[in-house]
């Protein structure tokens, strides 16, 4: 069981170090190897996704990533920008399924802009298709037609693309509360009528999962009205882009949000949903919990070790209940700690 660790830039090295300590403490005989990605890789090799990293990432069963980017690299030519490394590795590994949980621990209910009773105890998972849809559809462009500029994009999905993301979502629902809501716009868009049809065709293979459907405009409303009605939501690339950001902000705390991107064999790239936070990099104050929770997702989805994943998540809940907080989630009356002390607290809770 091989894990490729890519600390990246900014706070990346600080937060991944804590997640690595947690993984090692589980004593599950993982082989961990580190490589460069993003700005750190550009500085060392001129390439944001160097060959050595590509080789390691391809060989590994899973990749744990911190974050990439920062002002130092903002003015480089496009092909040398740190984000190119991120897009490069996602494409190279064929990661088509993006899983983003939005969990609001009761202790952090005040961090949300919504009323605590609406969001406290929230635990939903958004499964977003990542490699198709209108974001990649051809033809696309801006042209001059009949004397004016004309912009166009193409939305499309094949049934096999829908089926494979559907399967990921049904499987994920099986590991949770067994309710799956598929989000589409079938009343207007044919592509998403096909989406709904394929989801309905898949359902008999998962008789233990309850499948429902919702139009995307209603889903956007329901997420802020009564988000706790959802367990797992599955949707296409564009709707998923928007809904997963909306859902993550229900929690109000960016330092707490993990994510996973999977291929067809459950190989995955696991990373916090936040960026490299250059404003606090090197200060030892970043919240490592999103990265630690990403490692828990790795245990669940790539290594199929539910017990170890739950153990890490329970440890995180425990440190929050004990009152430990990094600066981003601090409230008066709690104990403010730095990155390493938060890691220490999680290890102690484990
Ligand atoms: P950001 O998520 O890095 O930071 C936004 C704000 O949240 C900052 O104030 C930061 O200090 C805070 N924050 C983020 N993570 C935190 C943590 N773990 N603990 C405490 N506070 C935290 O977003 P940004 O400022 O828009 O982007 C900074 C850089 O990160 C840019 O170069 C951007 O391109 C890059 N970025 C990378 C990724 C990625 O690697 N997946 C994602 C988003 C942004």
Coordinates of C-alpha atoms and ligand atoms in Angstrom, one line a residue:
X1 CA 0.0 0.0 0.0
X2 CA 1.9 3.0 -1.4
X3 CA 1.0 6.6 -0.7
X4 CA 2.6 9.4 -2.7
X5 CA 2.8 12.6 -0.5
X6 CA 2.9 15.9 -2.3
X7 CA 3.2 18.7 0.3
X8 CA 3.1 21.5 -2.4
X9 CA 3.4 25.2 -1.5
X10 CA 2.5 27.7 1.2
X11 CA 1.0 25.9 4.2
X12 CA 1.0 22.6 2.3
X13 CA 4.2 21.2 3.9
X14 CA 2.9 22.1 7.4
X15 CA -0.5 20.5 7.1
X16 CA 0.6 17.4 5.2
X17 CA 3.3 16.8 7.9
X18 CA 0.5 16.4 10.5
X19 CA -1.6 14.2 8.2
X20 CA 1.4 12.0 7.7
X21 CA 2.0 11.7 11.4
X22 CA -1.7 10.5 11.8
X23 CA -1.3 7.9 9.0
X24 CA 1.9 6.6 10.5
X25 CA 0.3 6.4 14.0
X26 CA -2.3 4.0 12.6
X27 CA 0.5 1.5 12.0
X28 CA -1.1 0.0 8.9
X29 CA 2.2 -0.6 7.0
X30 CA 1.9 2.1 4.4
X31 CA 4.9 3.0 2.3
X32 CA 5.0 6.8 2.1
X33 CA 7.1 8.6 -0.4
X34 CA 7.3 12.4 -1.0
X35 CA 7.7 14.3 -4.2
X36 CA 7.4 17.9 -5.5
X37 CA 4.3 19.5 -7.1
X38 CA 3.4 23.1 -7.9
X39 CA 5.6 26.1 -7.2
X40 CA 8.1 24.0 -5.2
X41 CA 8.5 21.8 -8.2
X42 CA 8.9 24.8 -10.6
X43 CA 11.7 26.1 -8.3
X44 CA 13.5 22.8 -8.3
X45 CA 13.0 21.6 -11.9
X46 CA 11.2 24.3 -13.9
X47 CA 8.2 22.0 -14.3
X48 CA 5.1 22.1 -12.0
X49 CA 4.5 18.4 -12.5
X50 CA 8.0 16.9 -13.0
X51 CA 8.6 13.4 -14.4
X52 CA 9.8 12.0 -11.0
X53 CA 6.5 13.1 -9.5
X54 CA 4.5 11.6 -12.4
X55 CA 6.2 8.3 -12.0
X56 CA 5.6 8.2 -8.2
X57 CA 2.0 9.3 -8.5
X58 CA 1.3 6.6 -11.2
X59 CA 2.9 3.9 -9.1
X60 CA 1.2 4.8 -5.8
X61 CA -2.2 3.5 -4.7
X62 CA -3.2 7.0 -3.4
X63 CA -1.8 10.5 -3.4
X64 CA -2.0 12.9 -0.5
X65 CA -1.7 16.5 -1.5
X66 CA -1.3 19.7 0.5
X67 CA -2.0 22.7 -1.7
X68 CA -0.2 24.5 -4.5
X69 CA 0.3 28.1 -5.6
X70 CA 1.3 31.5 -4.2
X71 CA 2.2 35.0 -5.3
X72 CA 5.8 34.0 -6.0
X73 CA 4.7 32.1 -9.1
X74 CA 1.7 34.2 -10.2
X75 CA 3.7 35.9 -13.0
X76 CA 5.2 32.9 -14.6
X77 CA 4.2 31.8 -18.1
X78 CA 0.9 29.8 -18.0
X79 CA 2.6 26.3 -18.5
X80 CA 4.8 26.9 -15.5
X81 CA 2.1 28.0 -13.1
X82 CA 1.6 25.8 -10.0
X83 CA -2.1 25.1 -10.9
X84 CA -0.8 23.5 -14.1
X85 CA 0.7 20.9 -11.9
X86 CA -2.6 20.2 -10.2
X87 CA -4.6 20.0 -13.4
X88 CA -1.7 17.9 -14.9
X89 CA -1.8 15.3 -12.1
X90 CA -5.7 15.1 -12.1
X91 CA -5.7 14.5 -15.9
X92 CA -2.8 12.1 -15.8
X93 CA -4.4 9.9 -13.2
X94 CA -7.8 9.9 -14.9
X95 CA -9.6 11.2 -11.8
X96 CA -13.3 11.6 -12.9
X97 CA -15.1 11.5 -9.6
X98 CA -14.8 14.3 -7.1
X99 CA -16.1 13.7 -3.5
X100 CA -16.6 16.6 -1.2
X101 CA -18.2 16.1 2.2
X102 CA -19.6 19.1 4.0
X103 CA -19.7 18.3 7.7
X104 CA -20.6 20.8 10.4
X105 CA -19.5 19.6 13.8
X106 CA -21.9 20.8 16.4
X107 CA -19.0 22.6 18.2
X108 CA -18.4 24.8 15.1
X109 CA -22.1 25.6 14.4
X110 CA -21.4 29.3 15.0
X111 CA -18.9 29.4 12.1
X112 CA -21.7 29.1 9.6
X113 CA -23.6 32.1 8.4
X114 CA -26.8 30.0 8.6
X115 CA -28.8 29.5 11.8
X116 CA -27.2 26.9 14.0
X117 CA -30.3 24.7 14.1
X118 CA -30.4 24.6 10.2
X119 CA -26.8 23.4 9.9
X120 CA -25.7 21.9 13.2
X121 CA -24.8 18.2 12.7
X122 CA -24.9 18.6 8.9
X123 CA -23.2 15.7 7.1
X124 CA -23.6 15.6 3.3
X125 CA -21.4 14.3 0.5
X126 CA -21.4 15.8 -3.0
X127 CA -20.2 13.6 -5.8
X128 CA -19.3 15.6 -8.9
X129 CA -18.3 14.3 -12.3
X130 CA -15.0 15.9 -13.1
X131 CA -13.9 15.3 -16.6
X132 CA -16.9 15.8 -18.9
X133 CA -19.9 18.0 -19.4
X134 CA -20.0 21.5 -20.8
X135 CA -16.5 22.3 -19.3
X136 CA -14.8 20.0 -21.8
X137 CA -17.4 19.8 -24.6
X138 CA -16.5 20.6 -28.2
X139 CA -17.3 22.7 -30.2
X140 CA -16.7 25.8 -28.1
X141 CA -15.5 29.3 -28.7
X142 CA -16.2 32.9 -29.4
X143 CA -16.7 33.7 -33.1
X144 CA -18.0 36.5 -35.3
X145 CA -21.3 35.6 -36.8
X146 CA -23.6 37.8 -38.8
X147 CA -21.7 40.9 -37.7
X148 CA -21.7 40.2 -33.9
X149 CA -19.7 38.1 -31.5
X150 CA -21.2 34.7 -30.7
X151 CA -20.2 32.6 -27.7
X152 CA -21.0 28.9 -27.6
X153 CA -20.3 25.7 -25.5
X154 CA -21.5 22.2 -25.8
X155 CA -22.9 20.1 -23.0
X156 CA -22.6 16.4 -23.5
X157 CA -22.4 13.1 -21.6
X158 CA -22.1 9.6 -22.8
X159 CA -24.1 7.0 -20.9
X160 CA -20.9 5.2 -19.9
X161 CA -19.6 8.5 -18.4
X162 CA -22.8 8.9 -16.4
X163 CA -22.9 5.2 -15.4
X164 CA -19.3 5.3 -13.9
X165 CA -20.0 8.4 -11.8
X166 CA -23.4 7.0 -10.8
X167 CA -21.7 3.8 -9.6
X168 CA -19.2 5.9 -7.5
X169 CA -22.1 7.8 -5.9
X170 CA -24.2 4.6 -5.2
X171 CA -21.2 3.0 -3.6
X172 CA -20.5 6.1 -1.5
X173 CA -24.2 6.1 -0.4
X174 CA -23.8 2.5 0.6
X175 CA -21.0 3.5 2.9
X176 CA -23.2 6.2 4.5
X177 CA -26.9 6.6 5.1
X178 CA -27.9 4.9 1.8
X179 CA -29.8 7.9 0.3
X180 CA -28.7 9.3 -3.0
X181 CA -30.1 12.4 -4.6
X182 CA -29.3 12.9 -8.3
X183 CA -29.3 16.5 -9.4
X184 CA -30.2 17.4 -13.0
X185 CA -32.1 19.9 -15.2
X186 CA -34.1 17.4 -17.2
X187 CA -37.0 19.7 -17.8
X188 CA -34.7 21.9 -20.1
X189 CA -31.5 20.0 -21.0
X190 CA -31.6 16.7 -22.9
X191 CA -28.1 15.8 -21.7
X192 CA -29.4 15.7 -18.2
X193 CA -32.6 13.8 -19.2
X194 CA -30.1 11.1 -20.2
X195 CA -28.4 11.6 -16.9
X196 CA -31.6 10.9 -15.0
X197 CA -32.5 7.9 -17.2
X198 CA -29.1 6.3 -16.6
X199 CA -29.4 6.9 -12.8
X200 CA -32.8 5.2 -12.8
X201 CA -31.4 2.3 -14.8
X202 CA -28.5 1.8 -12.3
X203 CA -30.8 1.9 -9.3
X204 CA -31.9 -1.8 -9.4
X205 CA -28.2 -2.8 -8.9
X206 CA -28.3 -1.0 -5.5
X207 CA -31.6 -2.0 -4.0
X208 CA -30.3 -0.9 -0.5
X209 CA -29.9 2.7 -1.7
X210 CA -32.9 5.0 -2.0
X211 CA -32.6 7.1 -5.2
X212 CA -34.3 10.4 -5.6
X213 CA -34.0 13.2 -8.2
X214 CA -34.0 17.0 -7.9
X215 CA -33.7 19.8 -10.4
X216 CA -30.6 21.9 -9.9
X217 CA -32.4 25.1 -9.1
X218 CA -34.4 23.5 -6.4
X219 CA -31.3 21.7 -5.1
X220 CA -29.5 25.1 -4.7
X221 CA -32.5 26.4 -2.7
X222 CA -32.8 23.2 -0.6
X223 CA -29.1 23.4 0.3
X224 CA -29.6 26.6 2.2
X225 CA -33.2 26.0 3.3
X226 CA -32.9 22.5 4.8
X227 CA -29.5 21.0 4.0
X228 CA -29.8 18.1 6.5
X229 CA -32.4 16.4 4.2
X230 CA -29.5 15.2 2.0
X231 CA -27.1 12.3 2.4
X232 CA -25.2 11.9 -0.9
X233 CA -25.8 14.1 -3.9
X234 CA -24.5 13.3 -7.4
X235 CA -24.4 15.6 -10.3
X236 CA -22.5 16.7 -13.5
X237 CA -19.4 18.8 -13.7
X238 CA -20.9 22.3 -13.9
X239 CA -23.8 21.8 -11.5
X240 CA -21.3 20.0 -9.1
X241 CA -18.8 22.9 -9.3
X242 CA -21.4 25.3 -8.0
X243 CA -23.3 23.1 -5.6
X244 CA -20.1 21.7 -3.9
X245 CA -18.9 25.3 -3.2
X246 CA -22.3 26.2 -1.9
X247 CA -22.4 23.2 0.3
X248 CA -18.9 23.7 1.7
X249 CA -19.8 27.3 2.7
X250 CA -22.7 26.0 4.8
X251 CA -20.0 24.9 7.2
X252 CA -18.2 28.3 7.2
X253 CA -14.8 26.8 8.0
X254 CA -12.5 26.3 5.1
X255 CA -9.8 24.7 7.2
X256 CA -12.1 21.7 7.9
X257 CA -13.1 20.5 4.4
X258 CA -11.5 17.5 2.9
X259 CA -11.9 16.2 -0.7
X260 CA -11.2 13.1 -2.8
X261 CA -10.8 12.6 -6.5
X262 CA -11.1 9.0 -7.7
X263 CA -10.4 7.0 -10.8
X264 CA -12.3 3.9 -12.0
X265 CA -10.3 1.6 -9.6
X266 CA -10.7 3.8 -6.5
X267 CA -7.1 5.1 -6.8
X268 CA -7.5 8.6 -5.4
X269 CA -6.0 12.0 -4.9
X270 CA -6.8 13.4 -1.5
X271 CA -6.5 17.1 -0.6
X272 CA -8.0 19.8 1.5
X273 CA -10.6 22.0 -0.3
X274 CA -8.7 25.1 0.6
X275 CA -5.6 26.7 -1.1
X276 CA -2.0 27.2 0.0
X277 CA -2.9 30.2 2.3
X278 CA 0.3 32.2 1.6
X279 CA -0.8 34.8 4.2
X280 CA -0.2 32.4 7.0
X281 CA 2.4 30.0 5.5
X282 CA 5.4 29.2 7.6
X283 CA 3.8 30.6 10.8
X284 CA 2.7 27.2 12.2
X285 CA -0.9 28.4 12.6
X286 CA -2.7 26.7 9.7
X287 CA -5.5 24.2 10.5
X288 CA -4.3 20.7 9.5
X289 CA -7.7 19.1 10.1
X290 CA -9.0 19.3 6.4
X291 CA -5.8 17.4 5.4
X292 CA -6.1 14.9 8.2
X293 CA -9.8 14.3 7.2
X294 CA -8.6 13.9 3.6
X295 CA -6.3 11.1 4.8
X296 CA -9.4 9.5 6.5
X297 CA -11.2 9.6 3.1
X298 CA -8.2 7.9 1.6
X299 CA -8.5 5.1 4.2
X300 CA -12.2 4.7 3.4
X301 CA -12.3 5.1 -0.4
X302 CA -8.9 3.8 -1.7
X303 CA -7.9 1.3 1.1
X304 CA -11.5 0.3 2.0
X305 CA -10.6 0.5 5.7
X306 CA -13.8 2.0 7.2
X307 CA -12.6 1.2 10.7
X308 CA -9.4 3.2 10.4
X309 CA -11.2 6.1 8.6
X310 CA -13.8 6.3 11.4
X311 CA -11.1 6.2 14.0
X312 CA -9.4 9.3 12.5
X313 CA -12.7 11.1 12.2
X314 CA -13.7 10.2 15.7
X315 CA -10.3 11.6 16.9
X316 CA -11.0 14.9 15.1
X317 CA -14.4 15.1 16.7
X318 CA -12.9 14.5 20.0
X319 CA -10.3 17.3 19.8
X320 CA -13.1 19.7 18.8
X321 CA -15.1 18.5 21.8
X322 CA -12.1 19.0 24.0
X323 CA -12.0 22.7 22.8
X324 CA -8.8 22.8 20.7
X325 CA -9.0 25.3 17.9
X326 CA -6.6 26.7 15.3
X327 CA -7.0 30.5 14.6
X328 CA -9.4 30.0 11.7
X329 CA -12.1 28.3 13.9
X330 CA -11.2 30.0 17.2
X331 CA -14.0 31.3 19.5
X332 CA -13.5 32.8 22.9
X333 CA -13.7 30.2 25.6
X334 CA -11.8 27.6 23.5
X335 CA -8.1 26.7 23.5
X336 CA -6.1 28.3 20.6
X337 CA -3.4 25.9 19.2
X338 CA -1.0 25.9 16.3
X339 CA -0.7 23.4 13.5
X340 CA 1.6 21.0 15.3
X341 CA -0.3 21.1 18.6
X342 CA -3.5 20.3 16.7
X343 CA -1.7 17.3 15.2
X344 CA -0.5 16.3 18.7
X345 CA -4.1 16.5 20.0
X346 CA -5.4 14.3 17.2
X347 CA -2.6 11.8 17.9
X348 CA -3.5 11.8 21.6
X349 CA -7.2 11.3 20.7
X350 CA -6.3 8.4 18.4
Ligands
LIG1 P1 -6.9 29.9 0.3 O1 -7.8 28.8 0.5 O2 -5.4 29.6 0.2 O3 -7.0 31.0 1.5 C1 -8.2 31.7 1.7 C2 -8.2 32.2 3.2 O4 -8.4 31.1 4.1 C3 -6.9 32.8 3.7 O5 -7.1 33.9 4.5 C4 -6.2 31.7 4.4 O6 -5.3 32.1 5.4 C5 -7.4 30.9 5.0 N1 -7.1 29.5 5.1 C6 -7.1 28.6 4.0 N2 -6.7 27.4 4.5 C7 -6.5 27.5 5.8 C8 -6.1 26.6 6.9 N3 -5.9 25.3 6.6 N4 -6.0 27.0 8.1 C9 -6.3 28.3 8.4 N5 -6.6 29.2 7.5 C10 -6.8 28.8 6.2 O7 -7.3 30.7 -1.0 P2 -6.6 31.9 -1.8 O8 -6.1 32.9 -0.8 O9 -7.6 32.3 -2.8 O10 -5.5 31.2 -2.6 C11 -4.1 31.2 -2.2 C12 -3.3 30.4 -3.2 O11 -3.8 29.0 -3.1 C13 -3.4 30.9 -4.6 O12 -2.1 30.8 -5.2 C14 -4.4 29.9 -5.2 O13 -4.1 29.7 -6.6 C15 -4.0 28.6 -4.5 N6 -5.1 27.6 -4.4 C16 -4.7 26.3 -4.5 C17 -5.7 25.3 -4.4 C18 -5.2 23.9 -4.4 O14 -4.1 23.6 -4.3 N7 -6.1 23.0 -4.5 C19 -7.0 25.7 -4.2 C20 -7.4 27.0 -4.1 C21 -6.4 28.0 -4.2

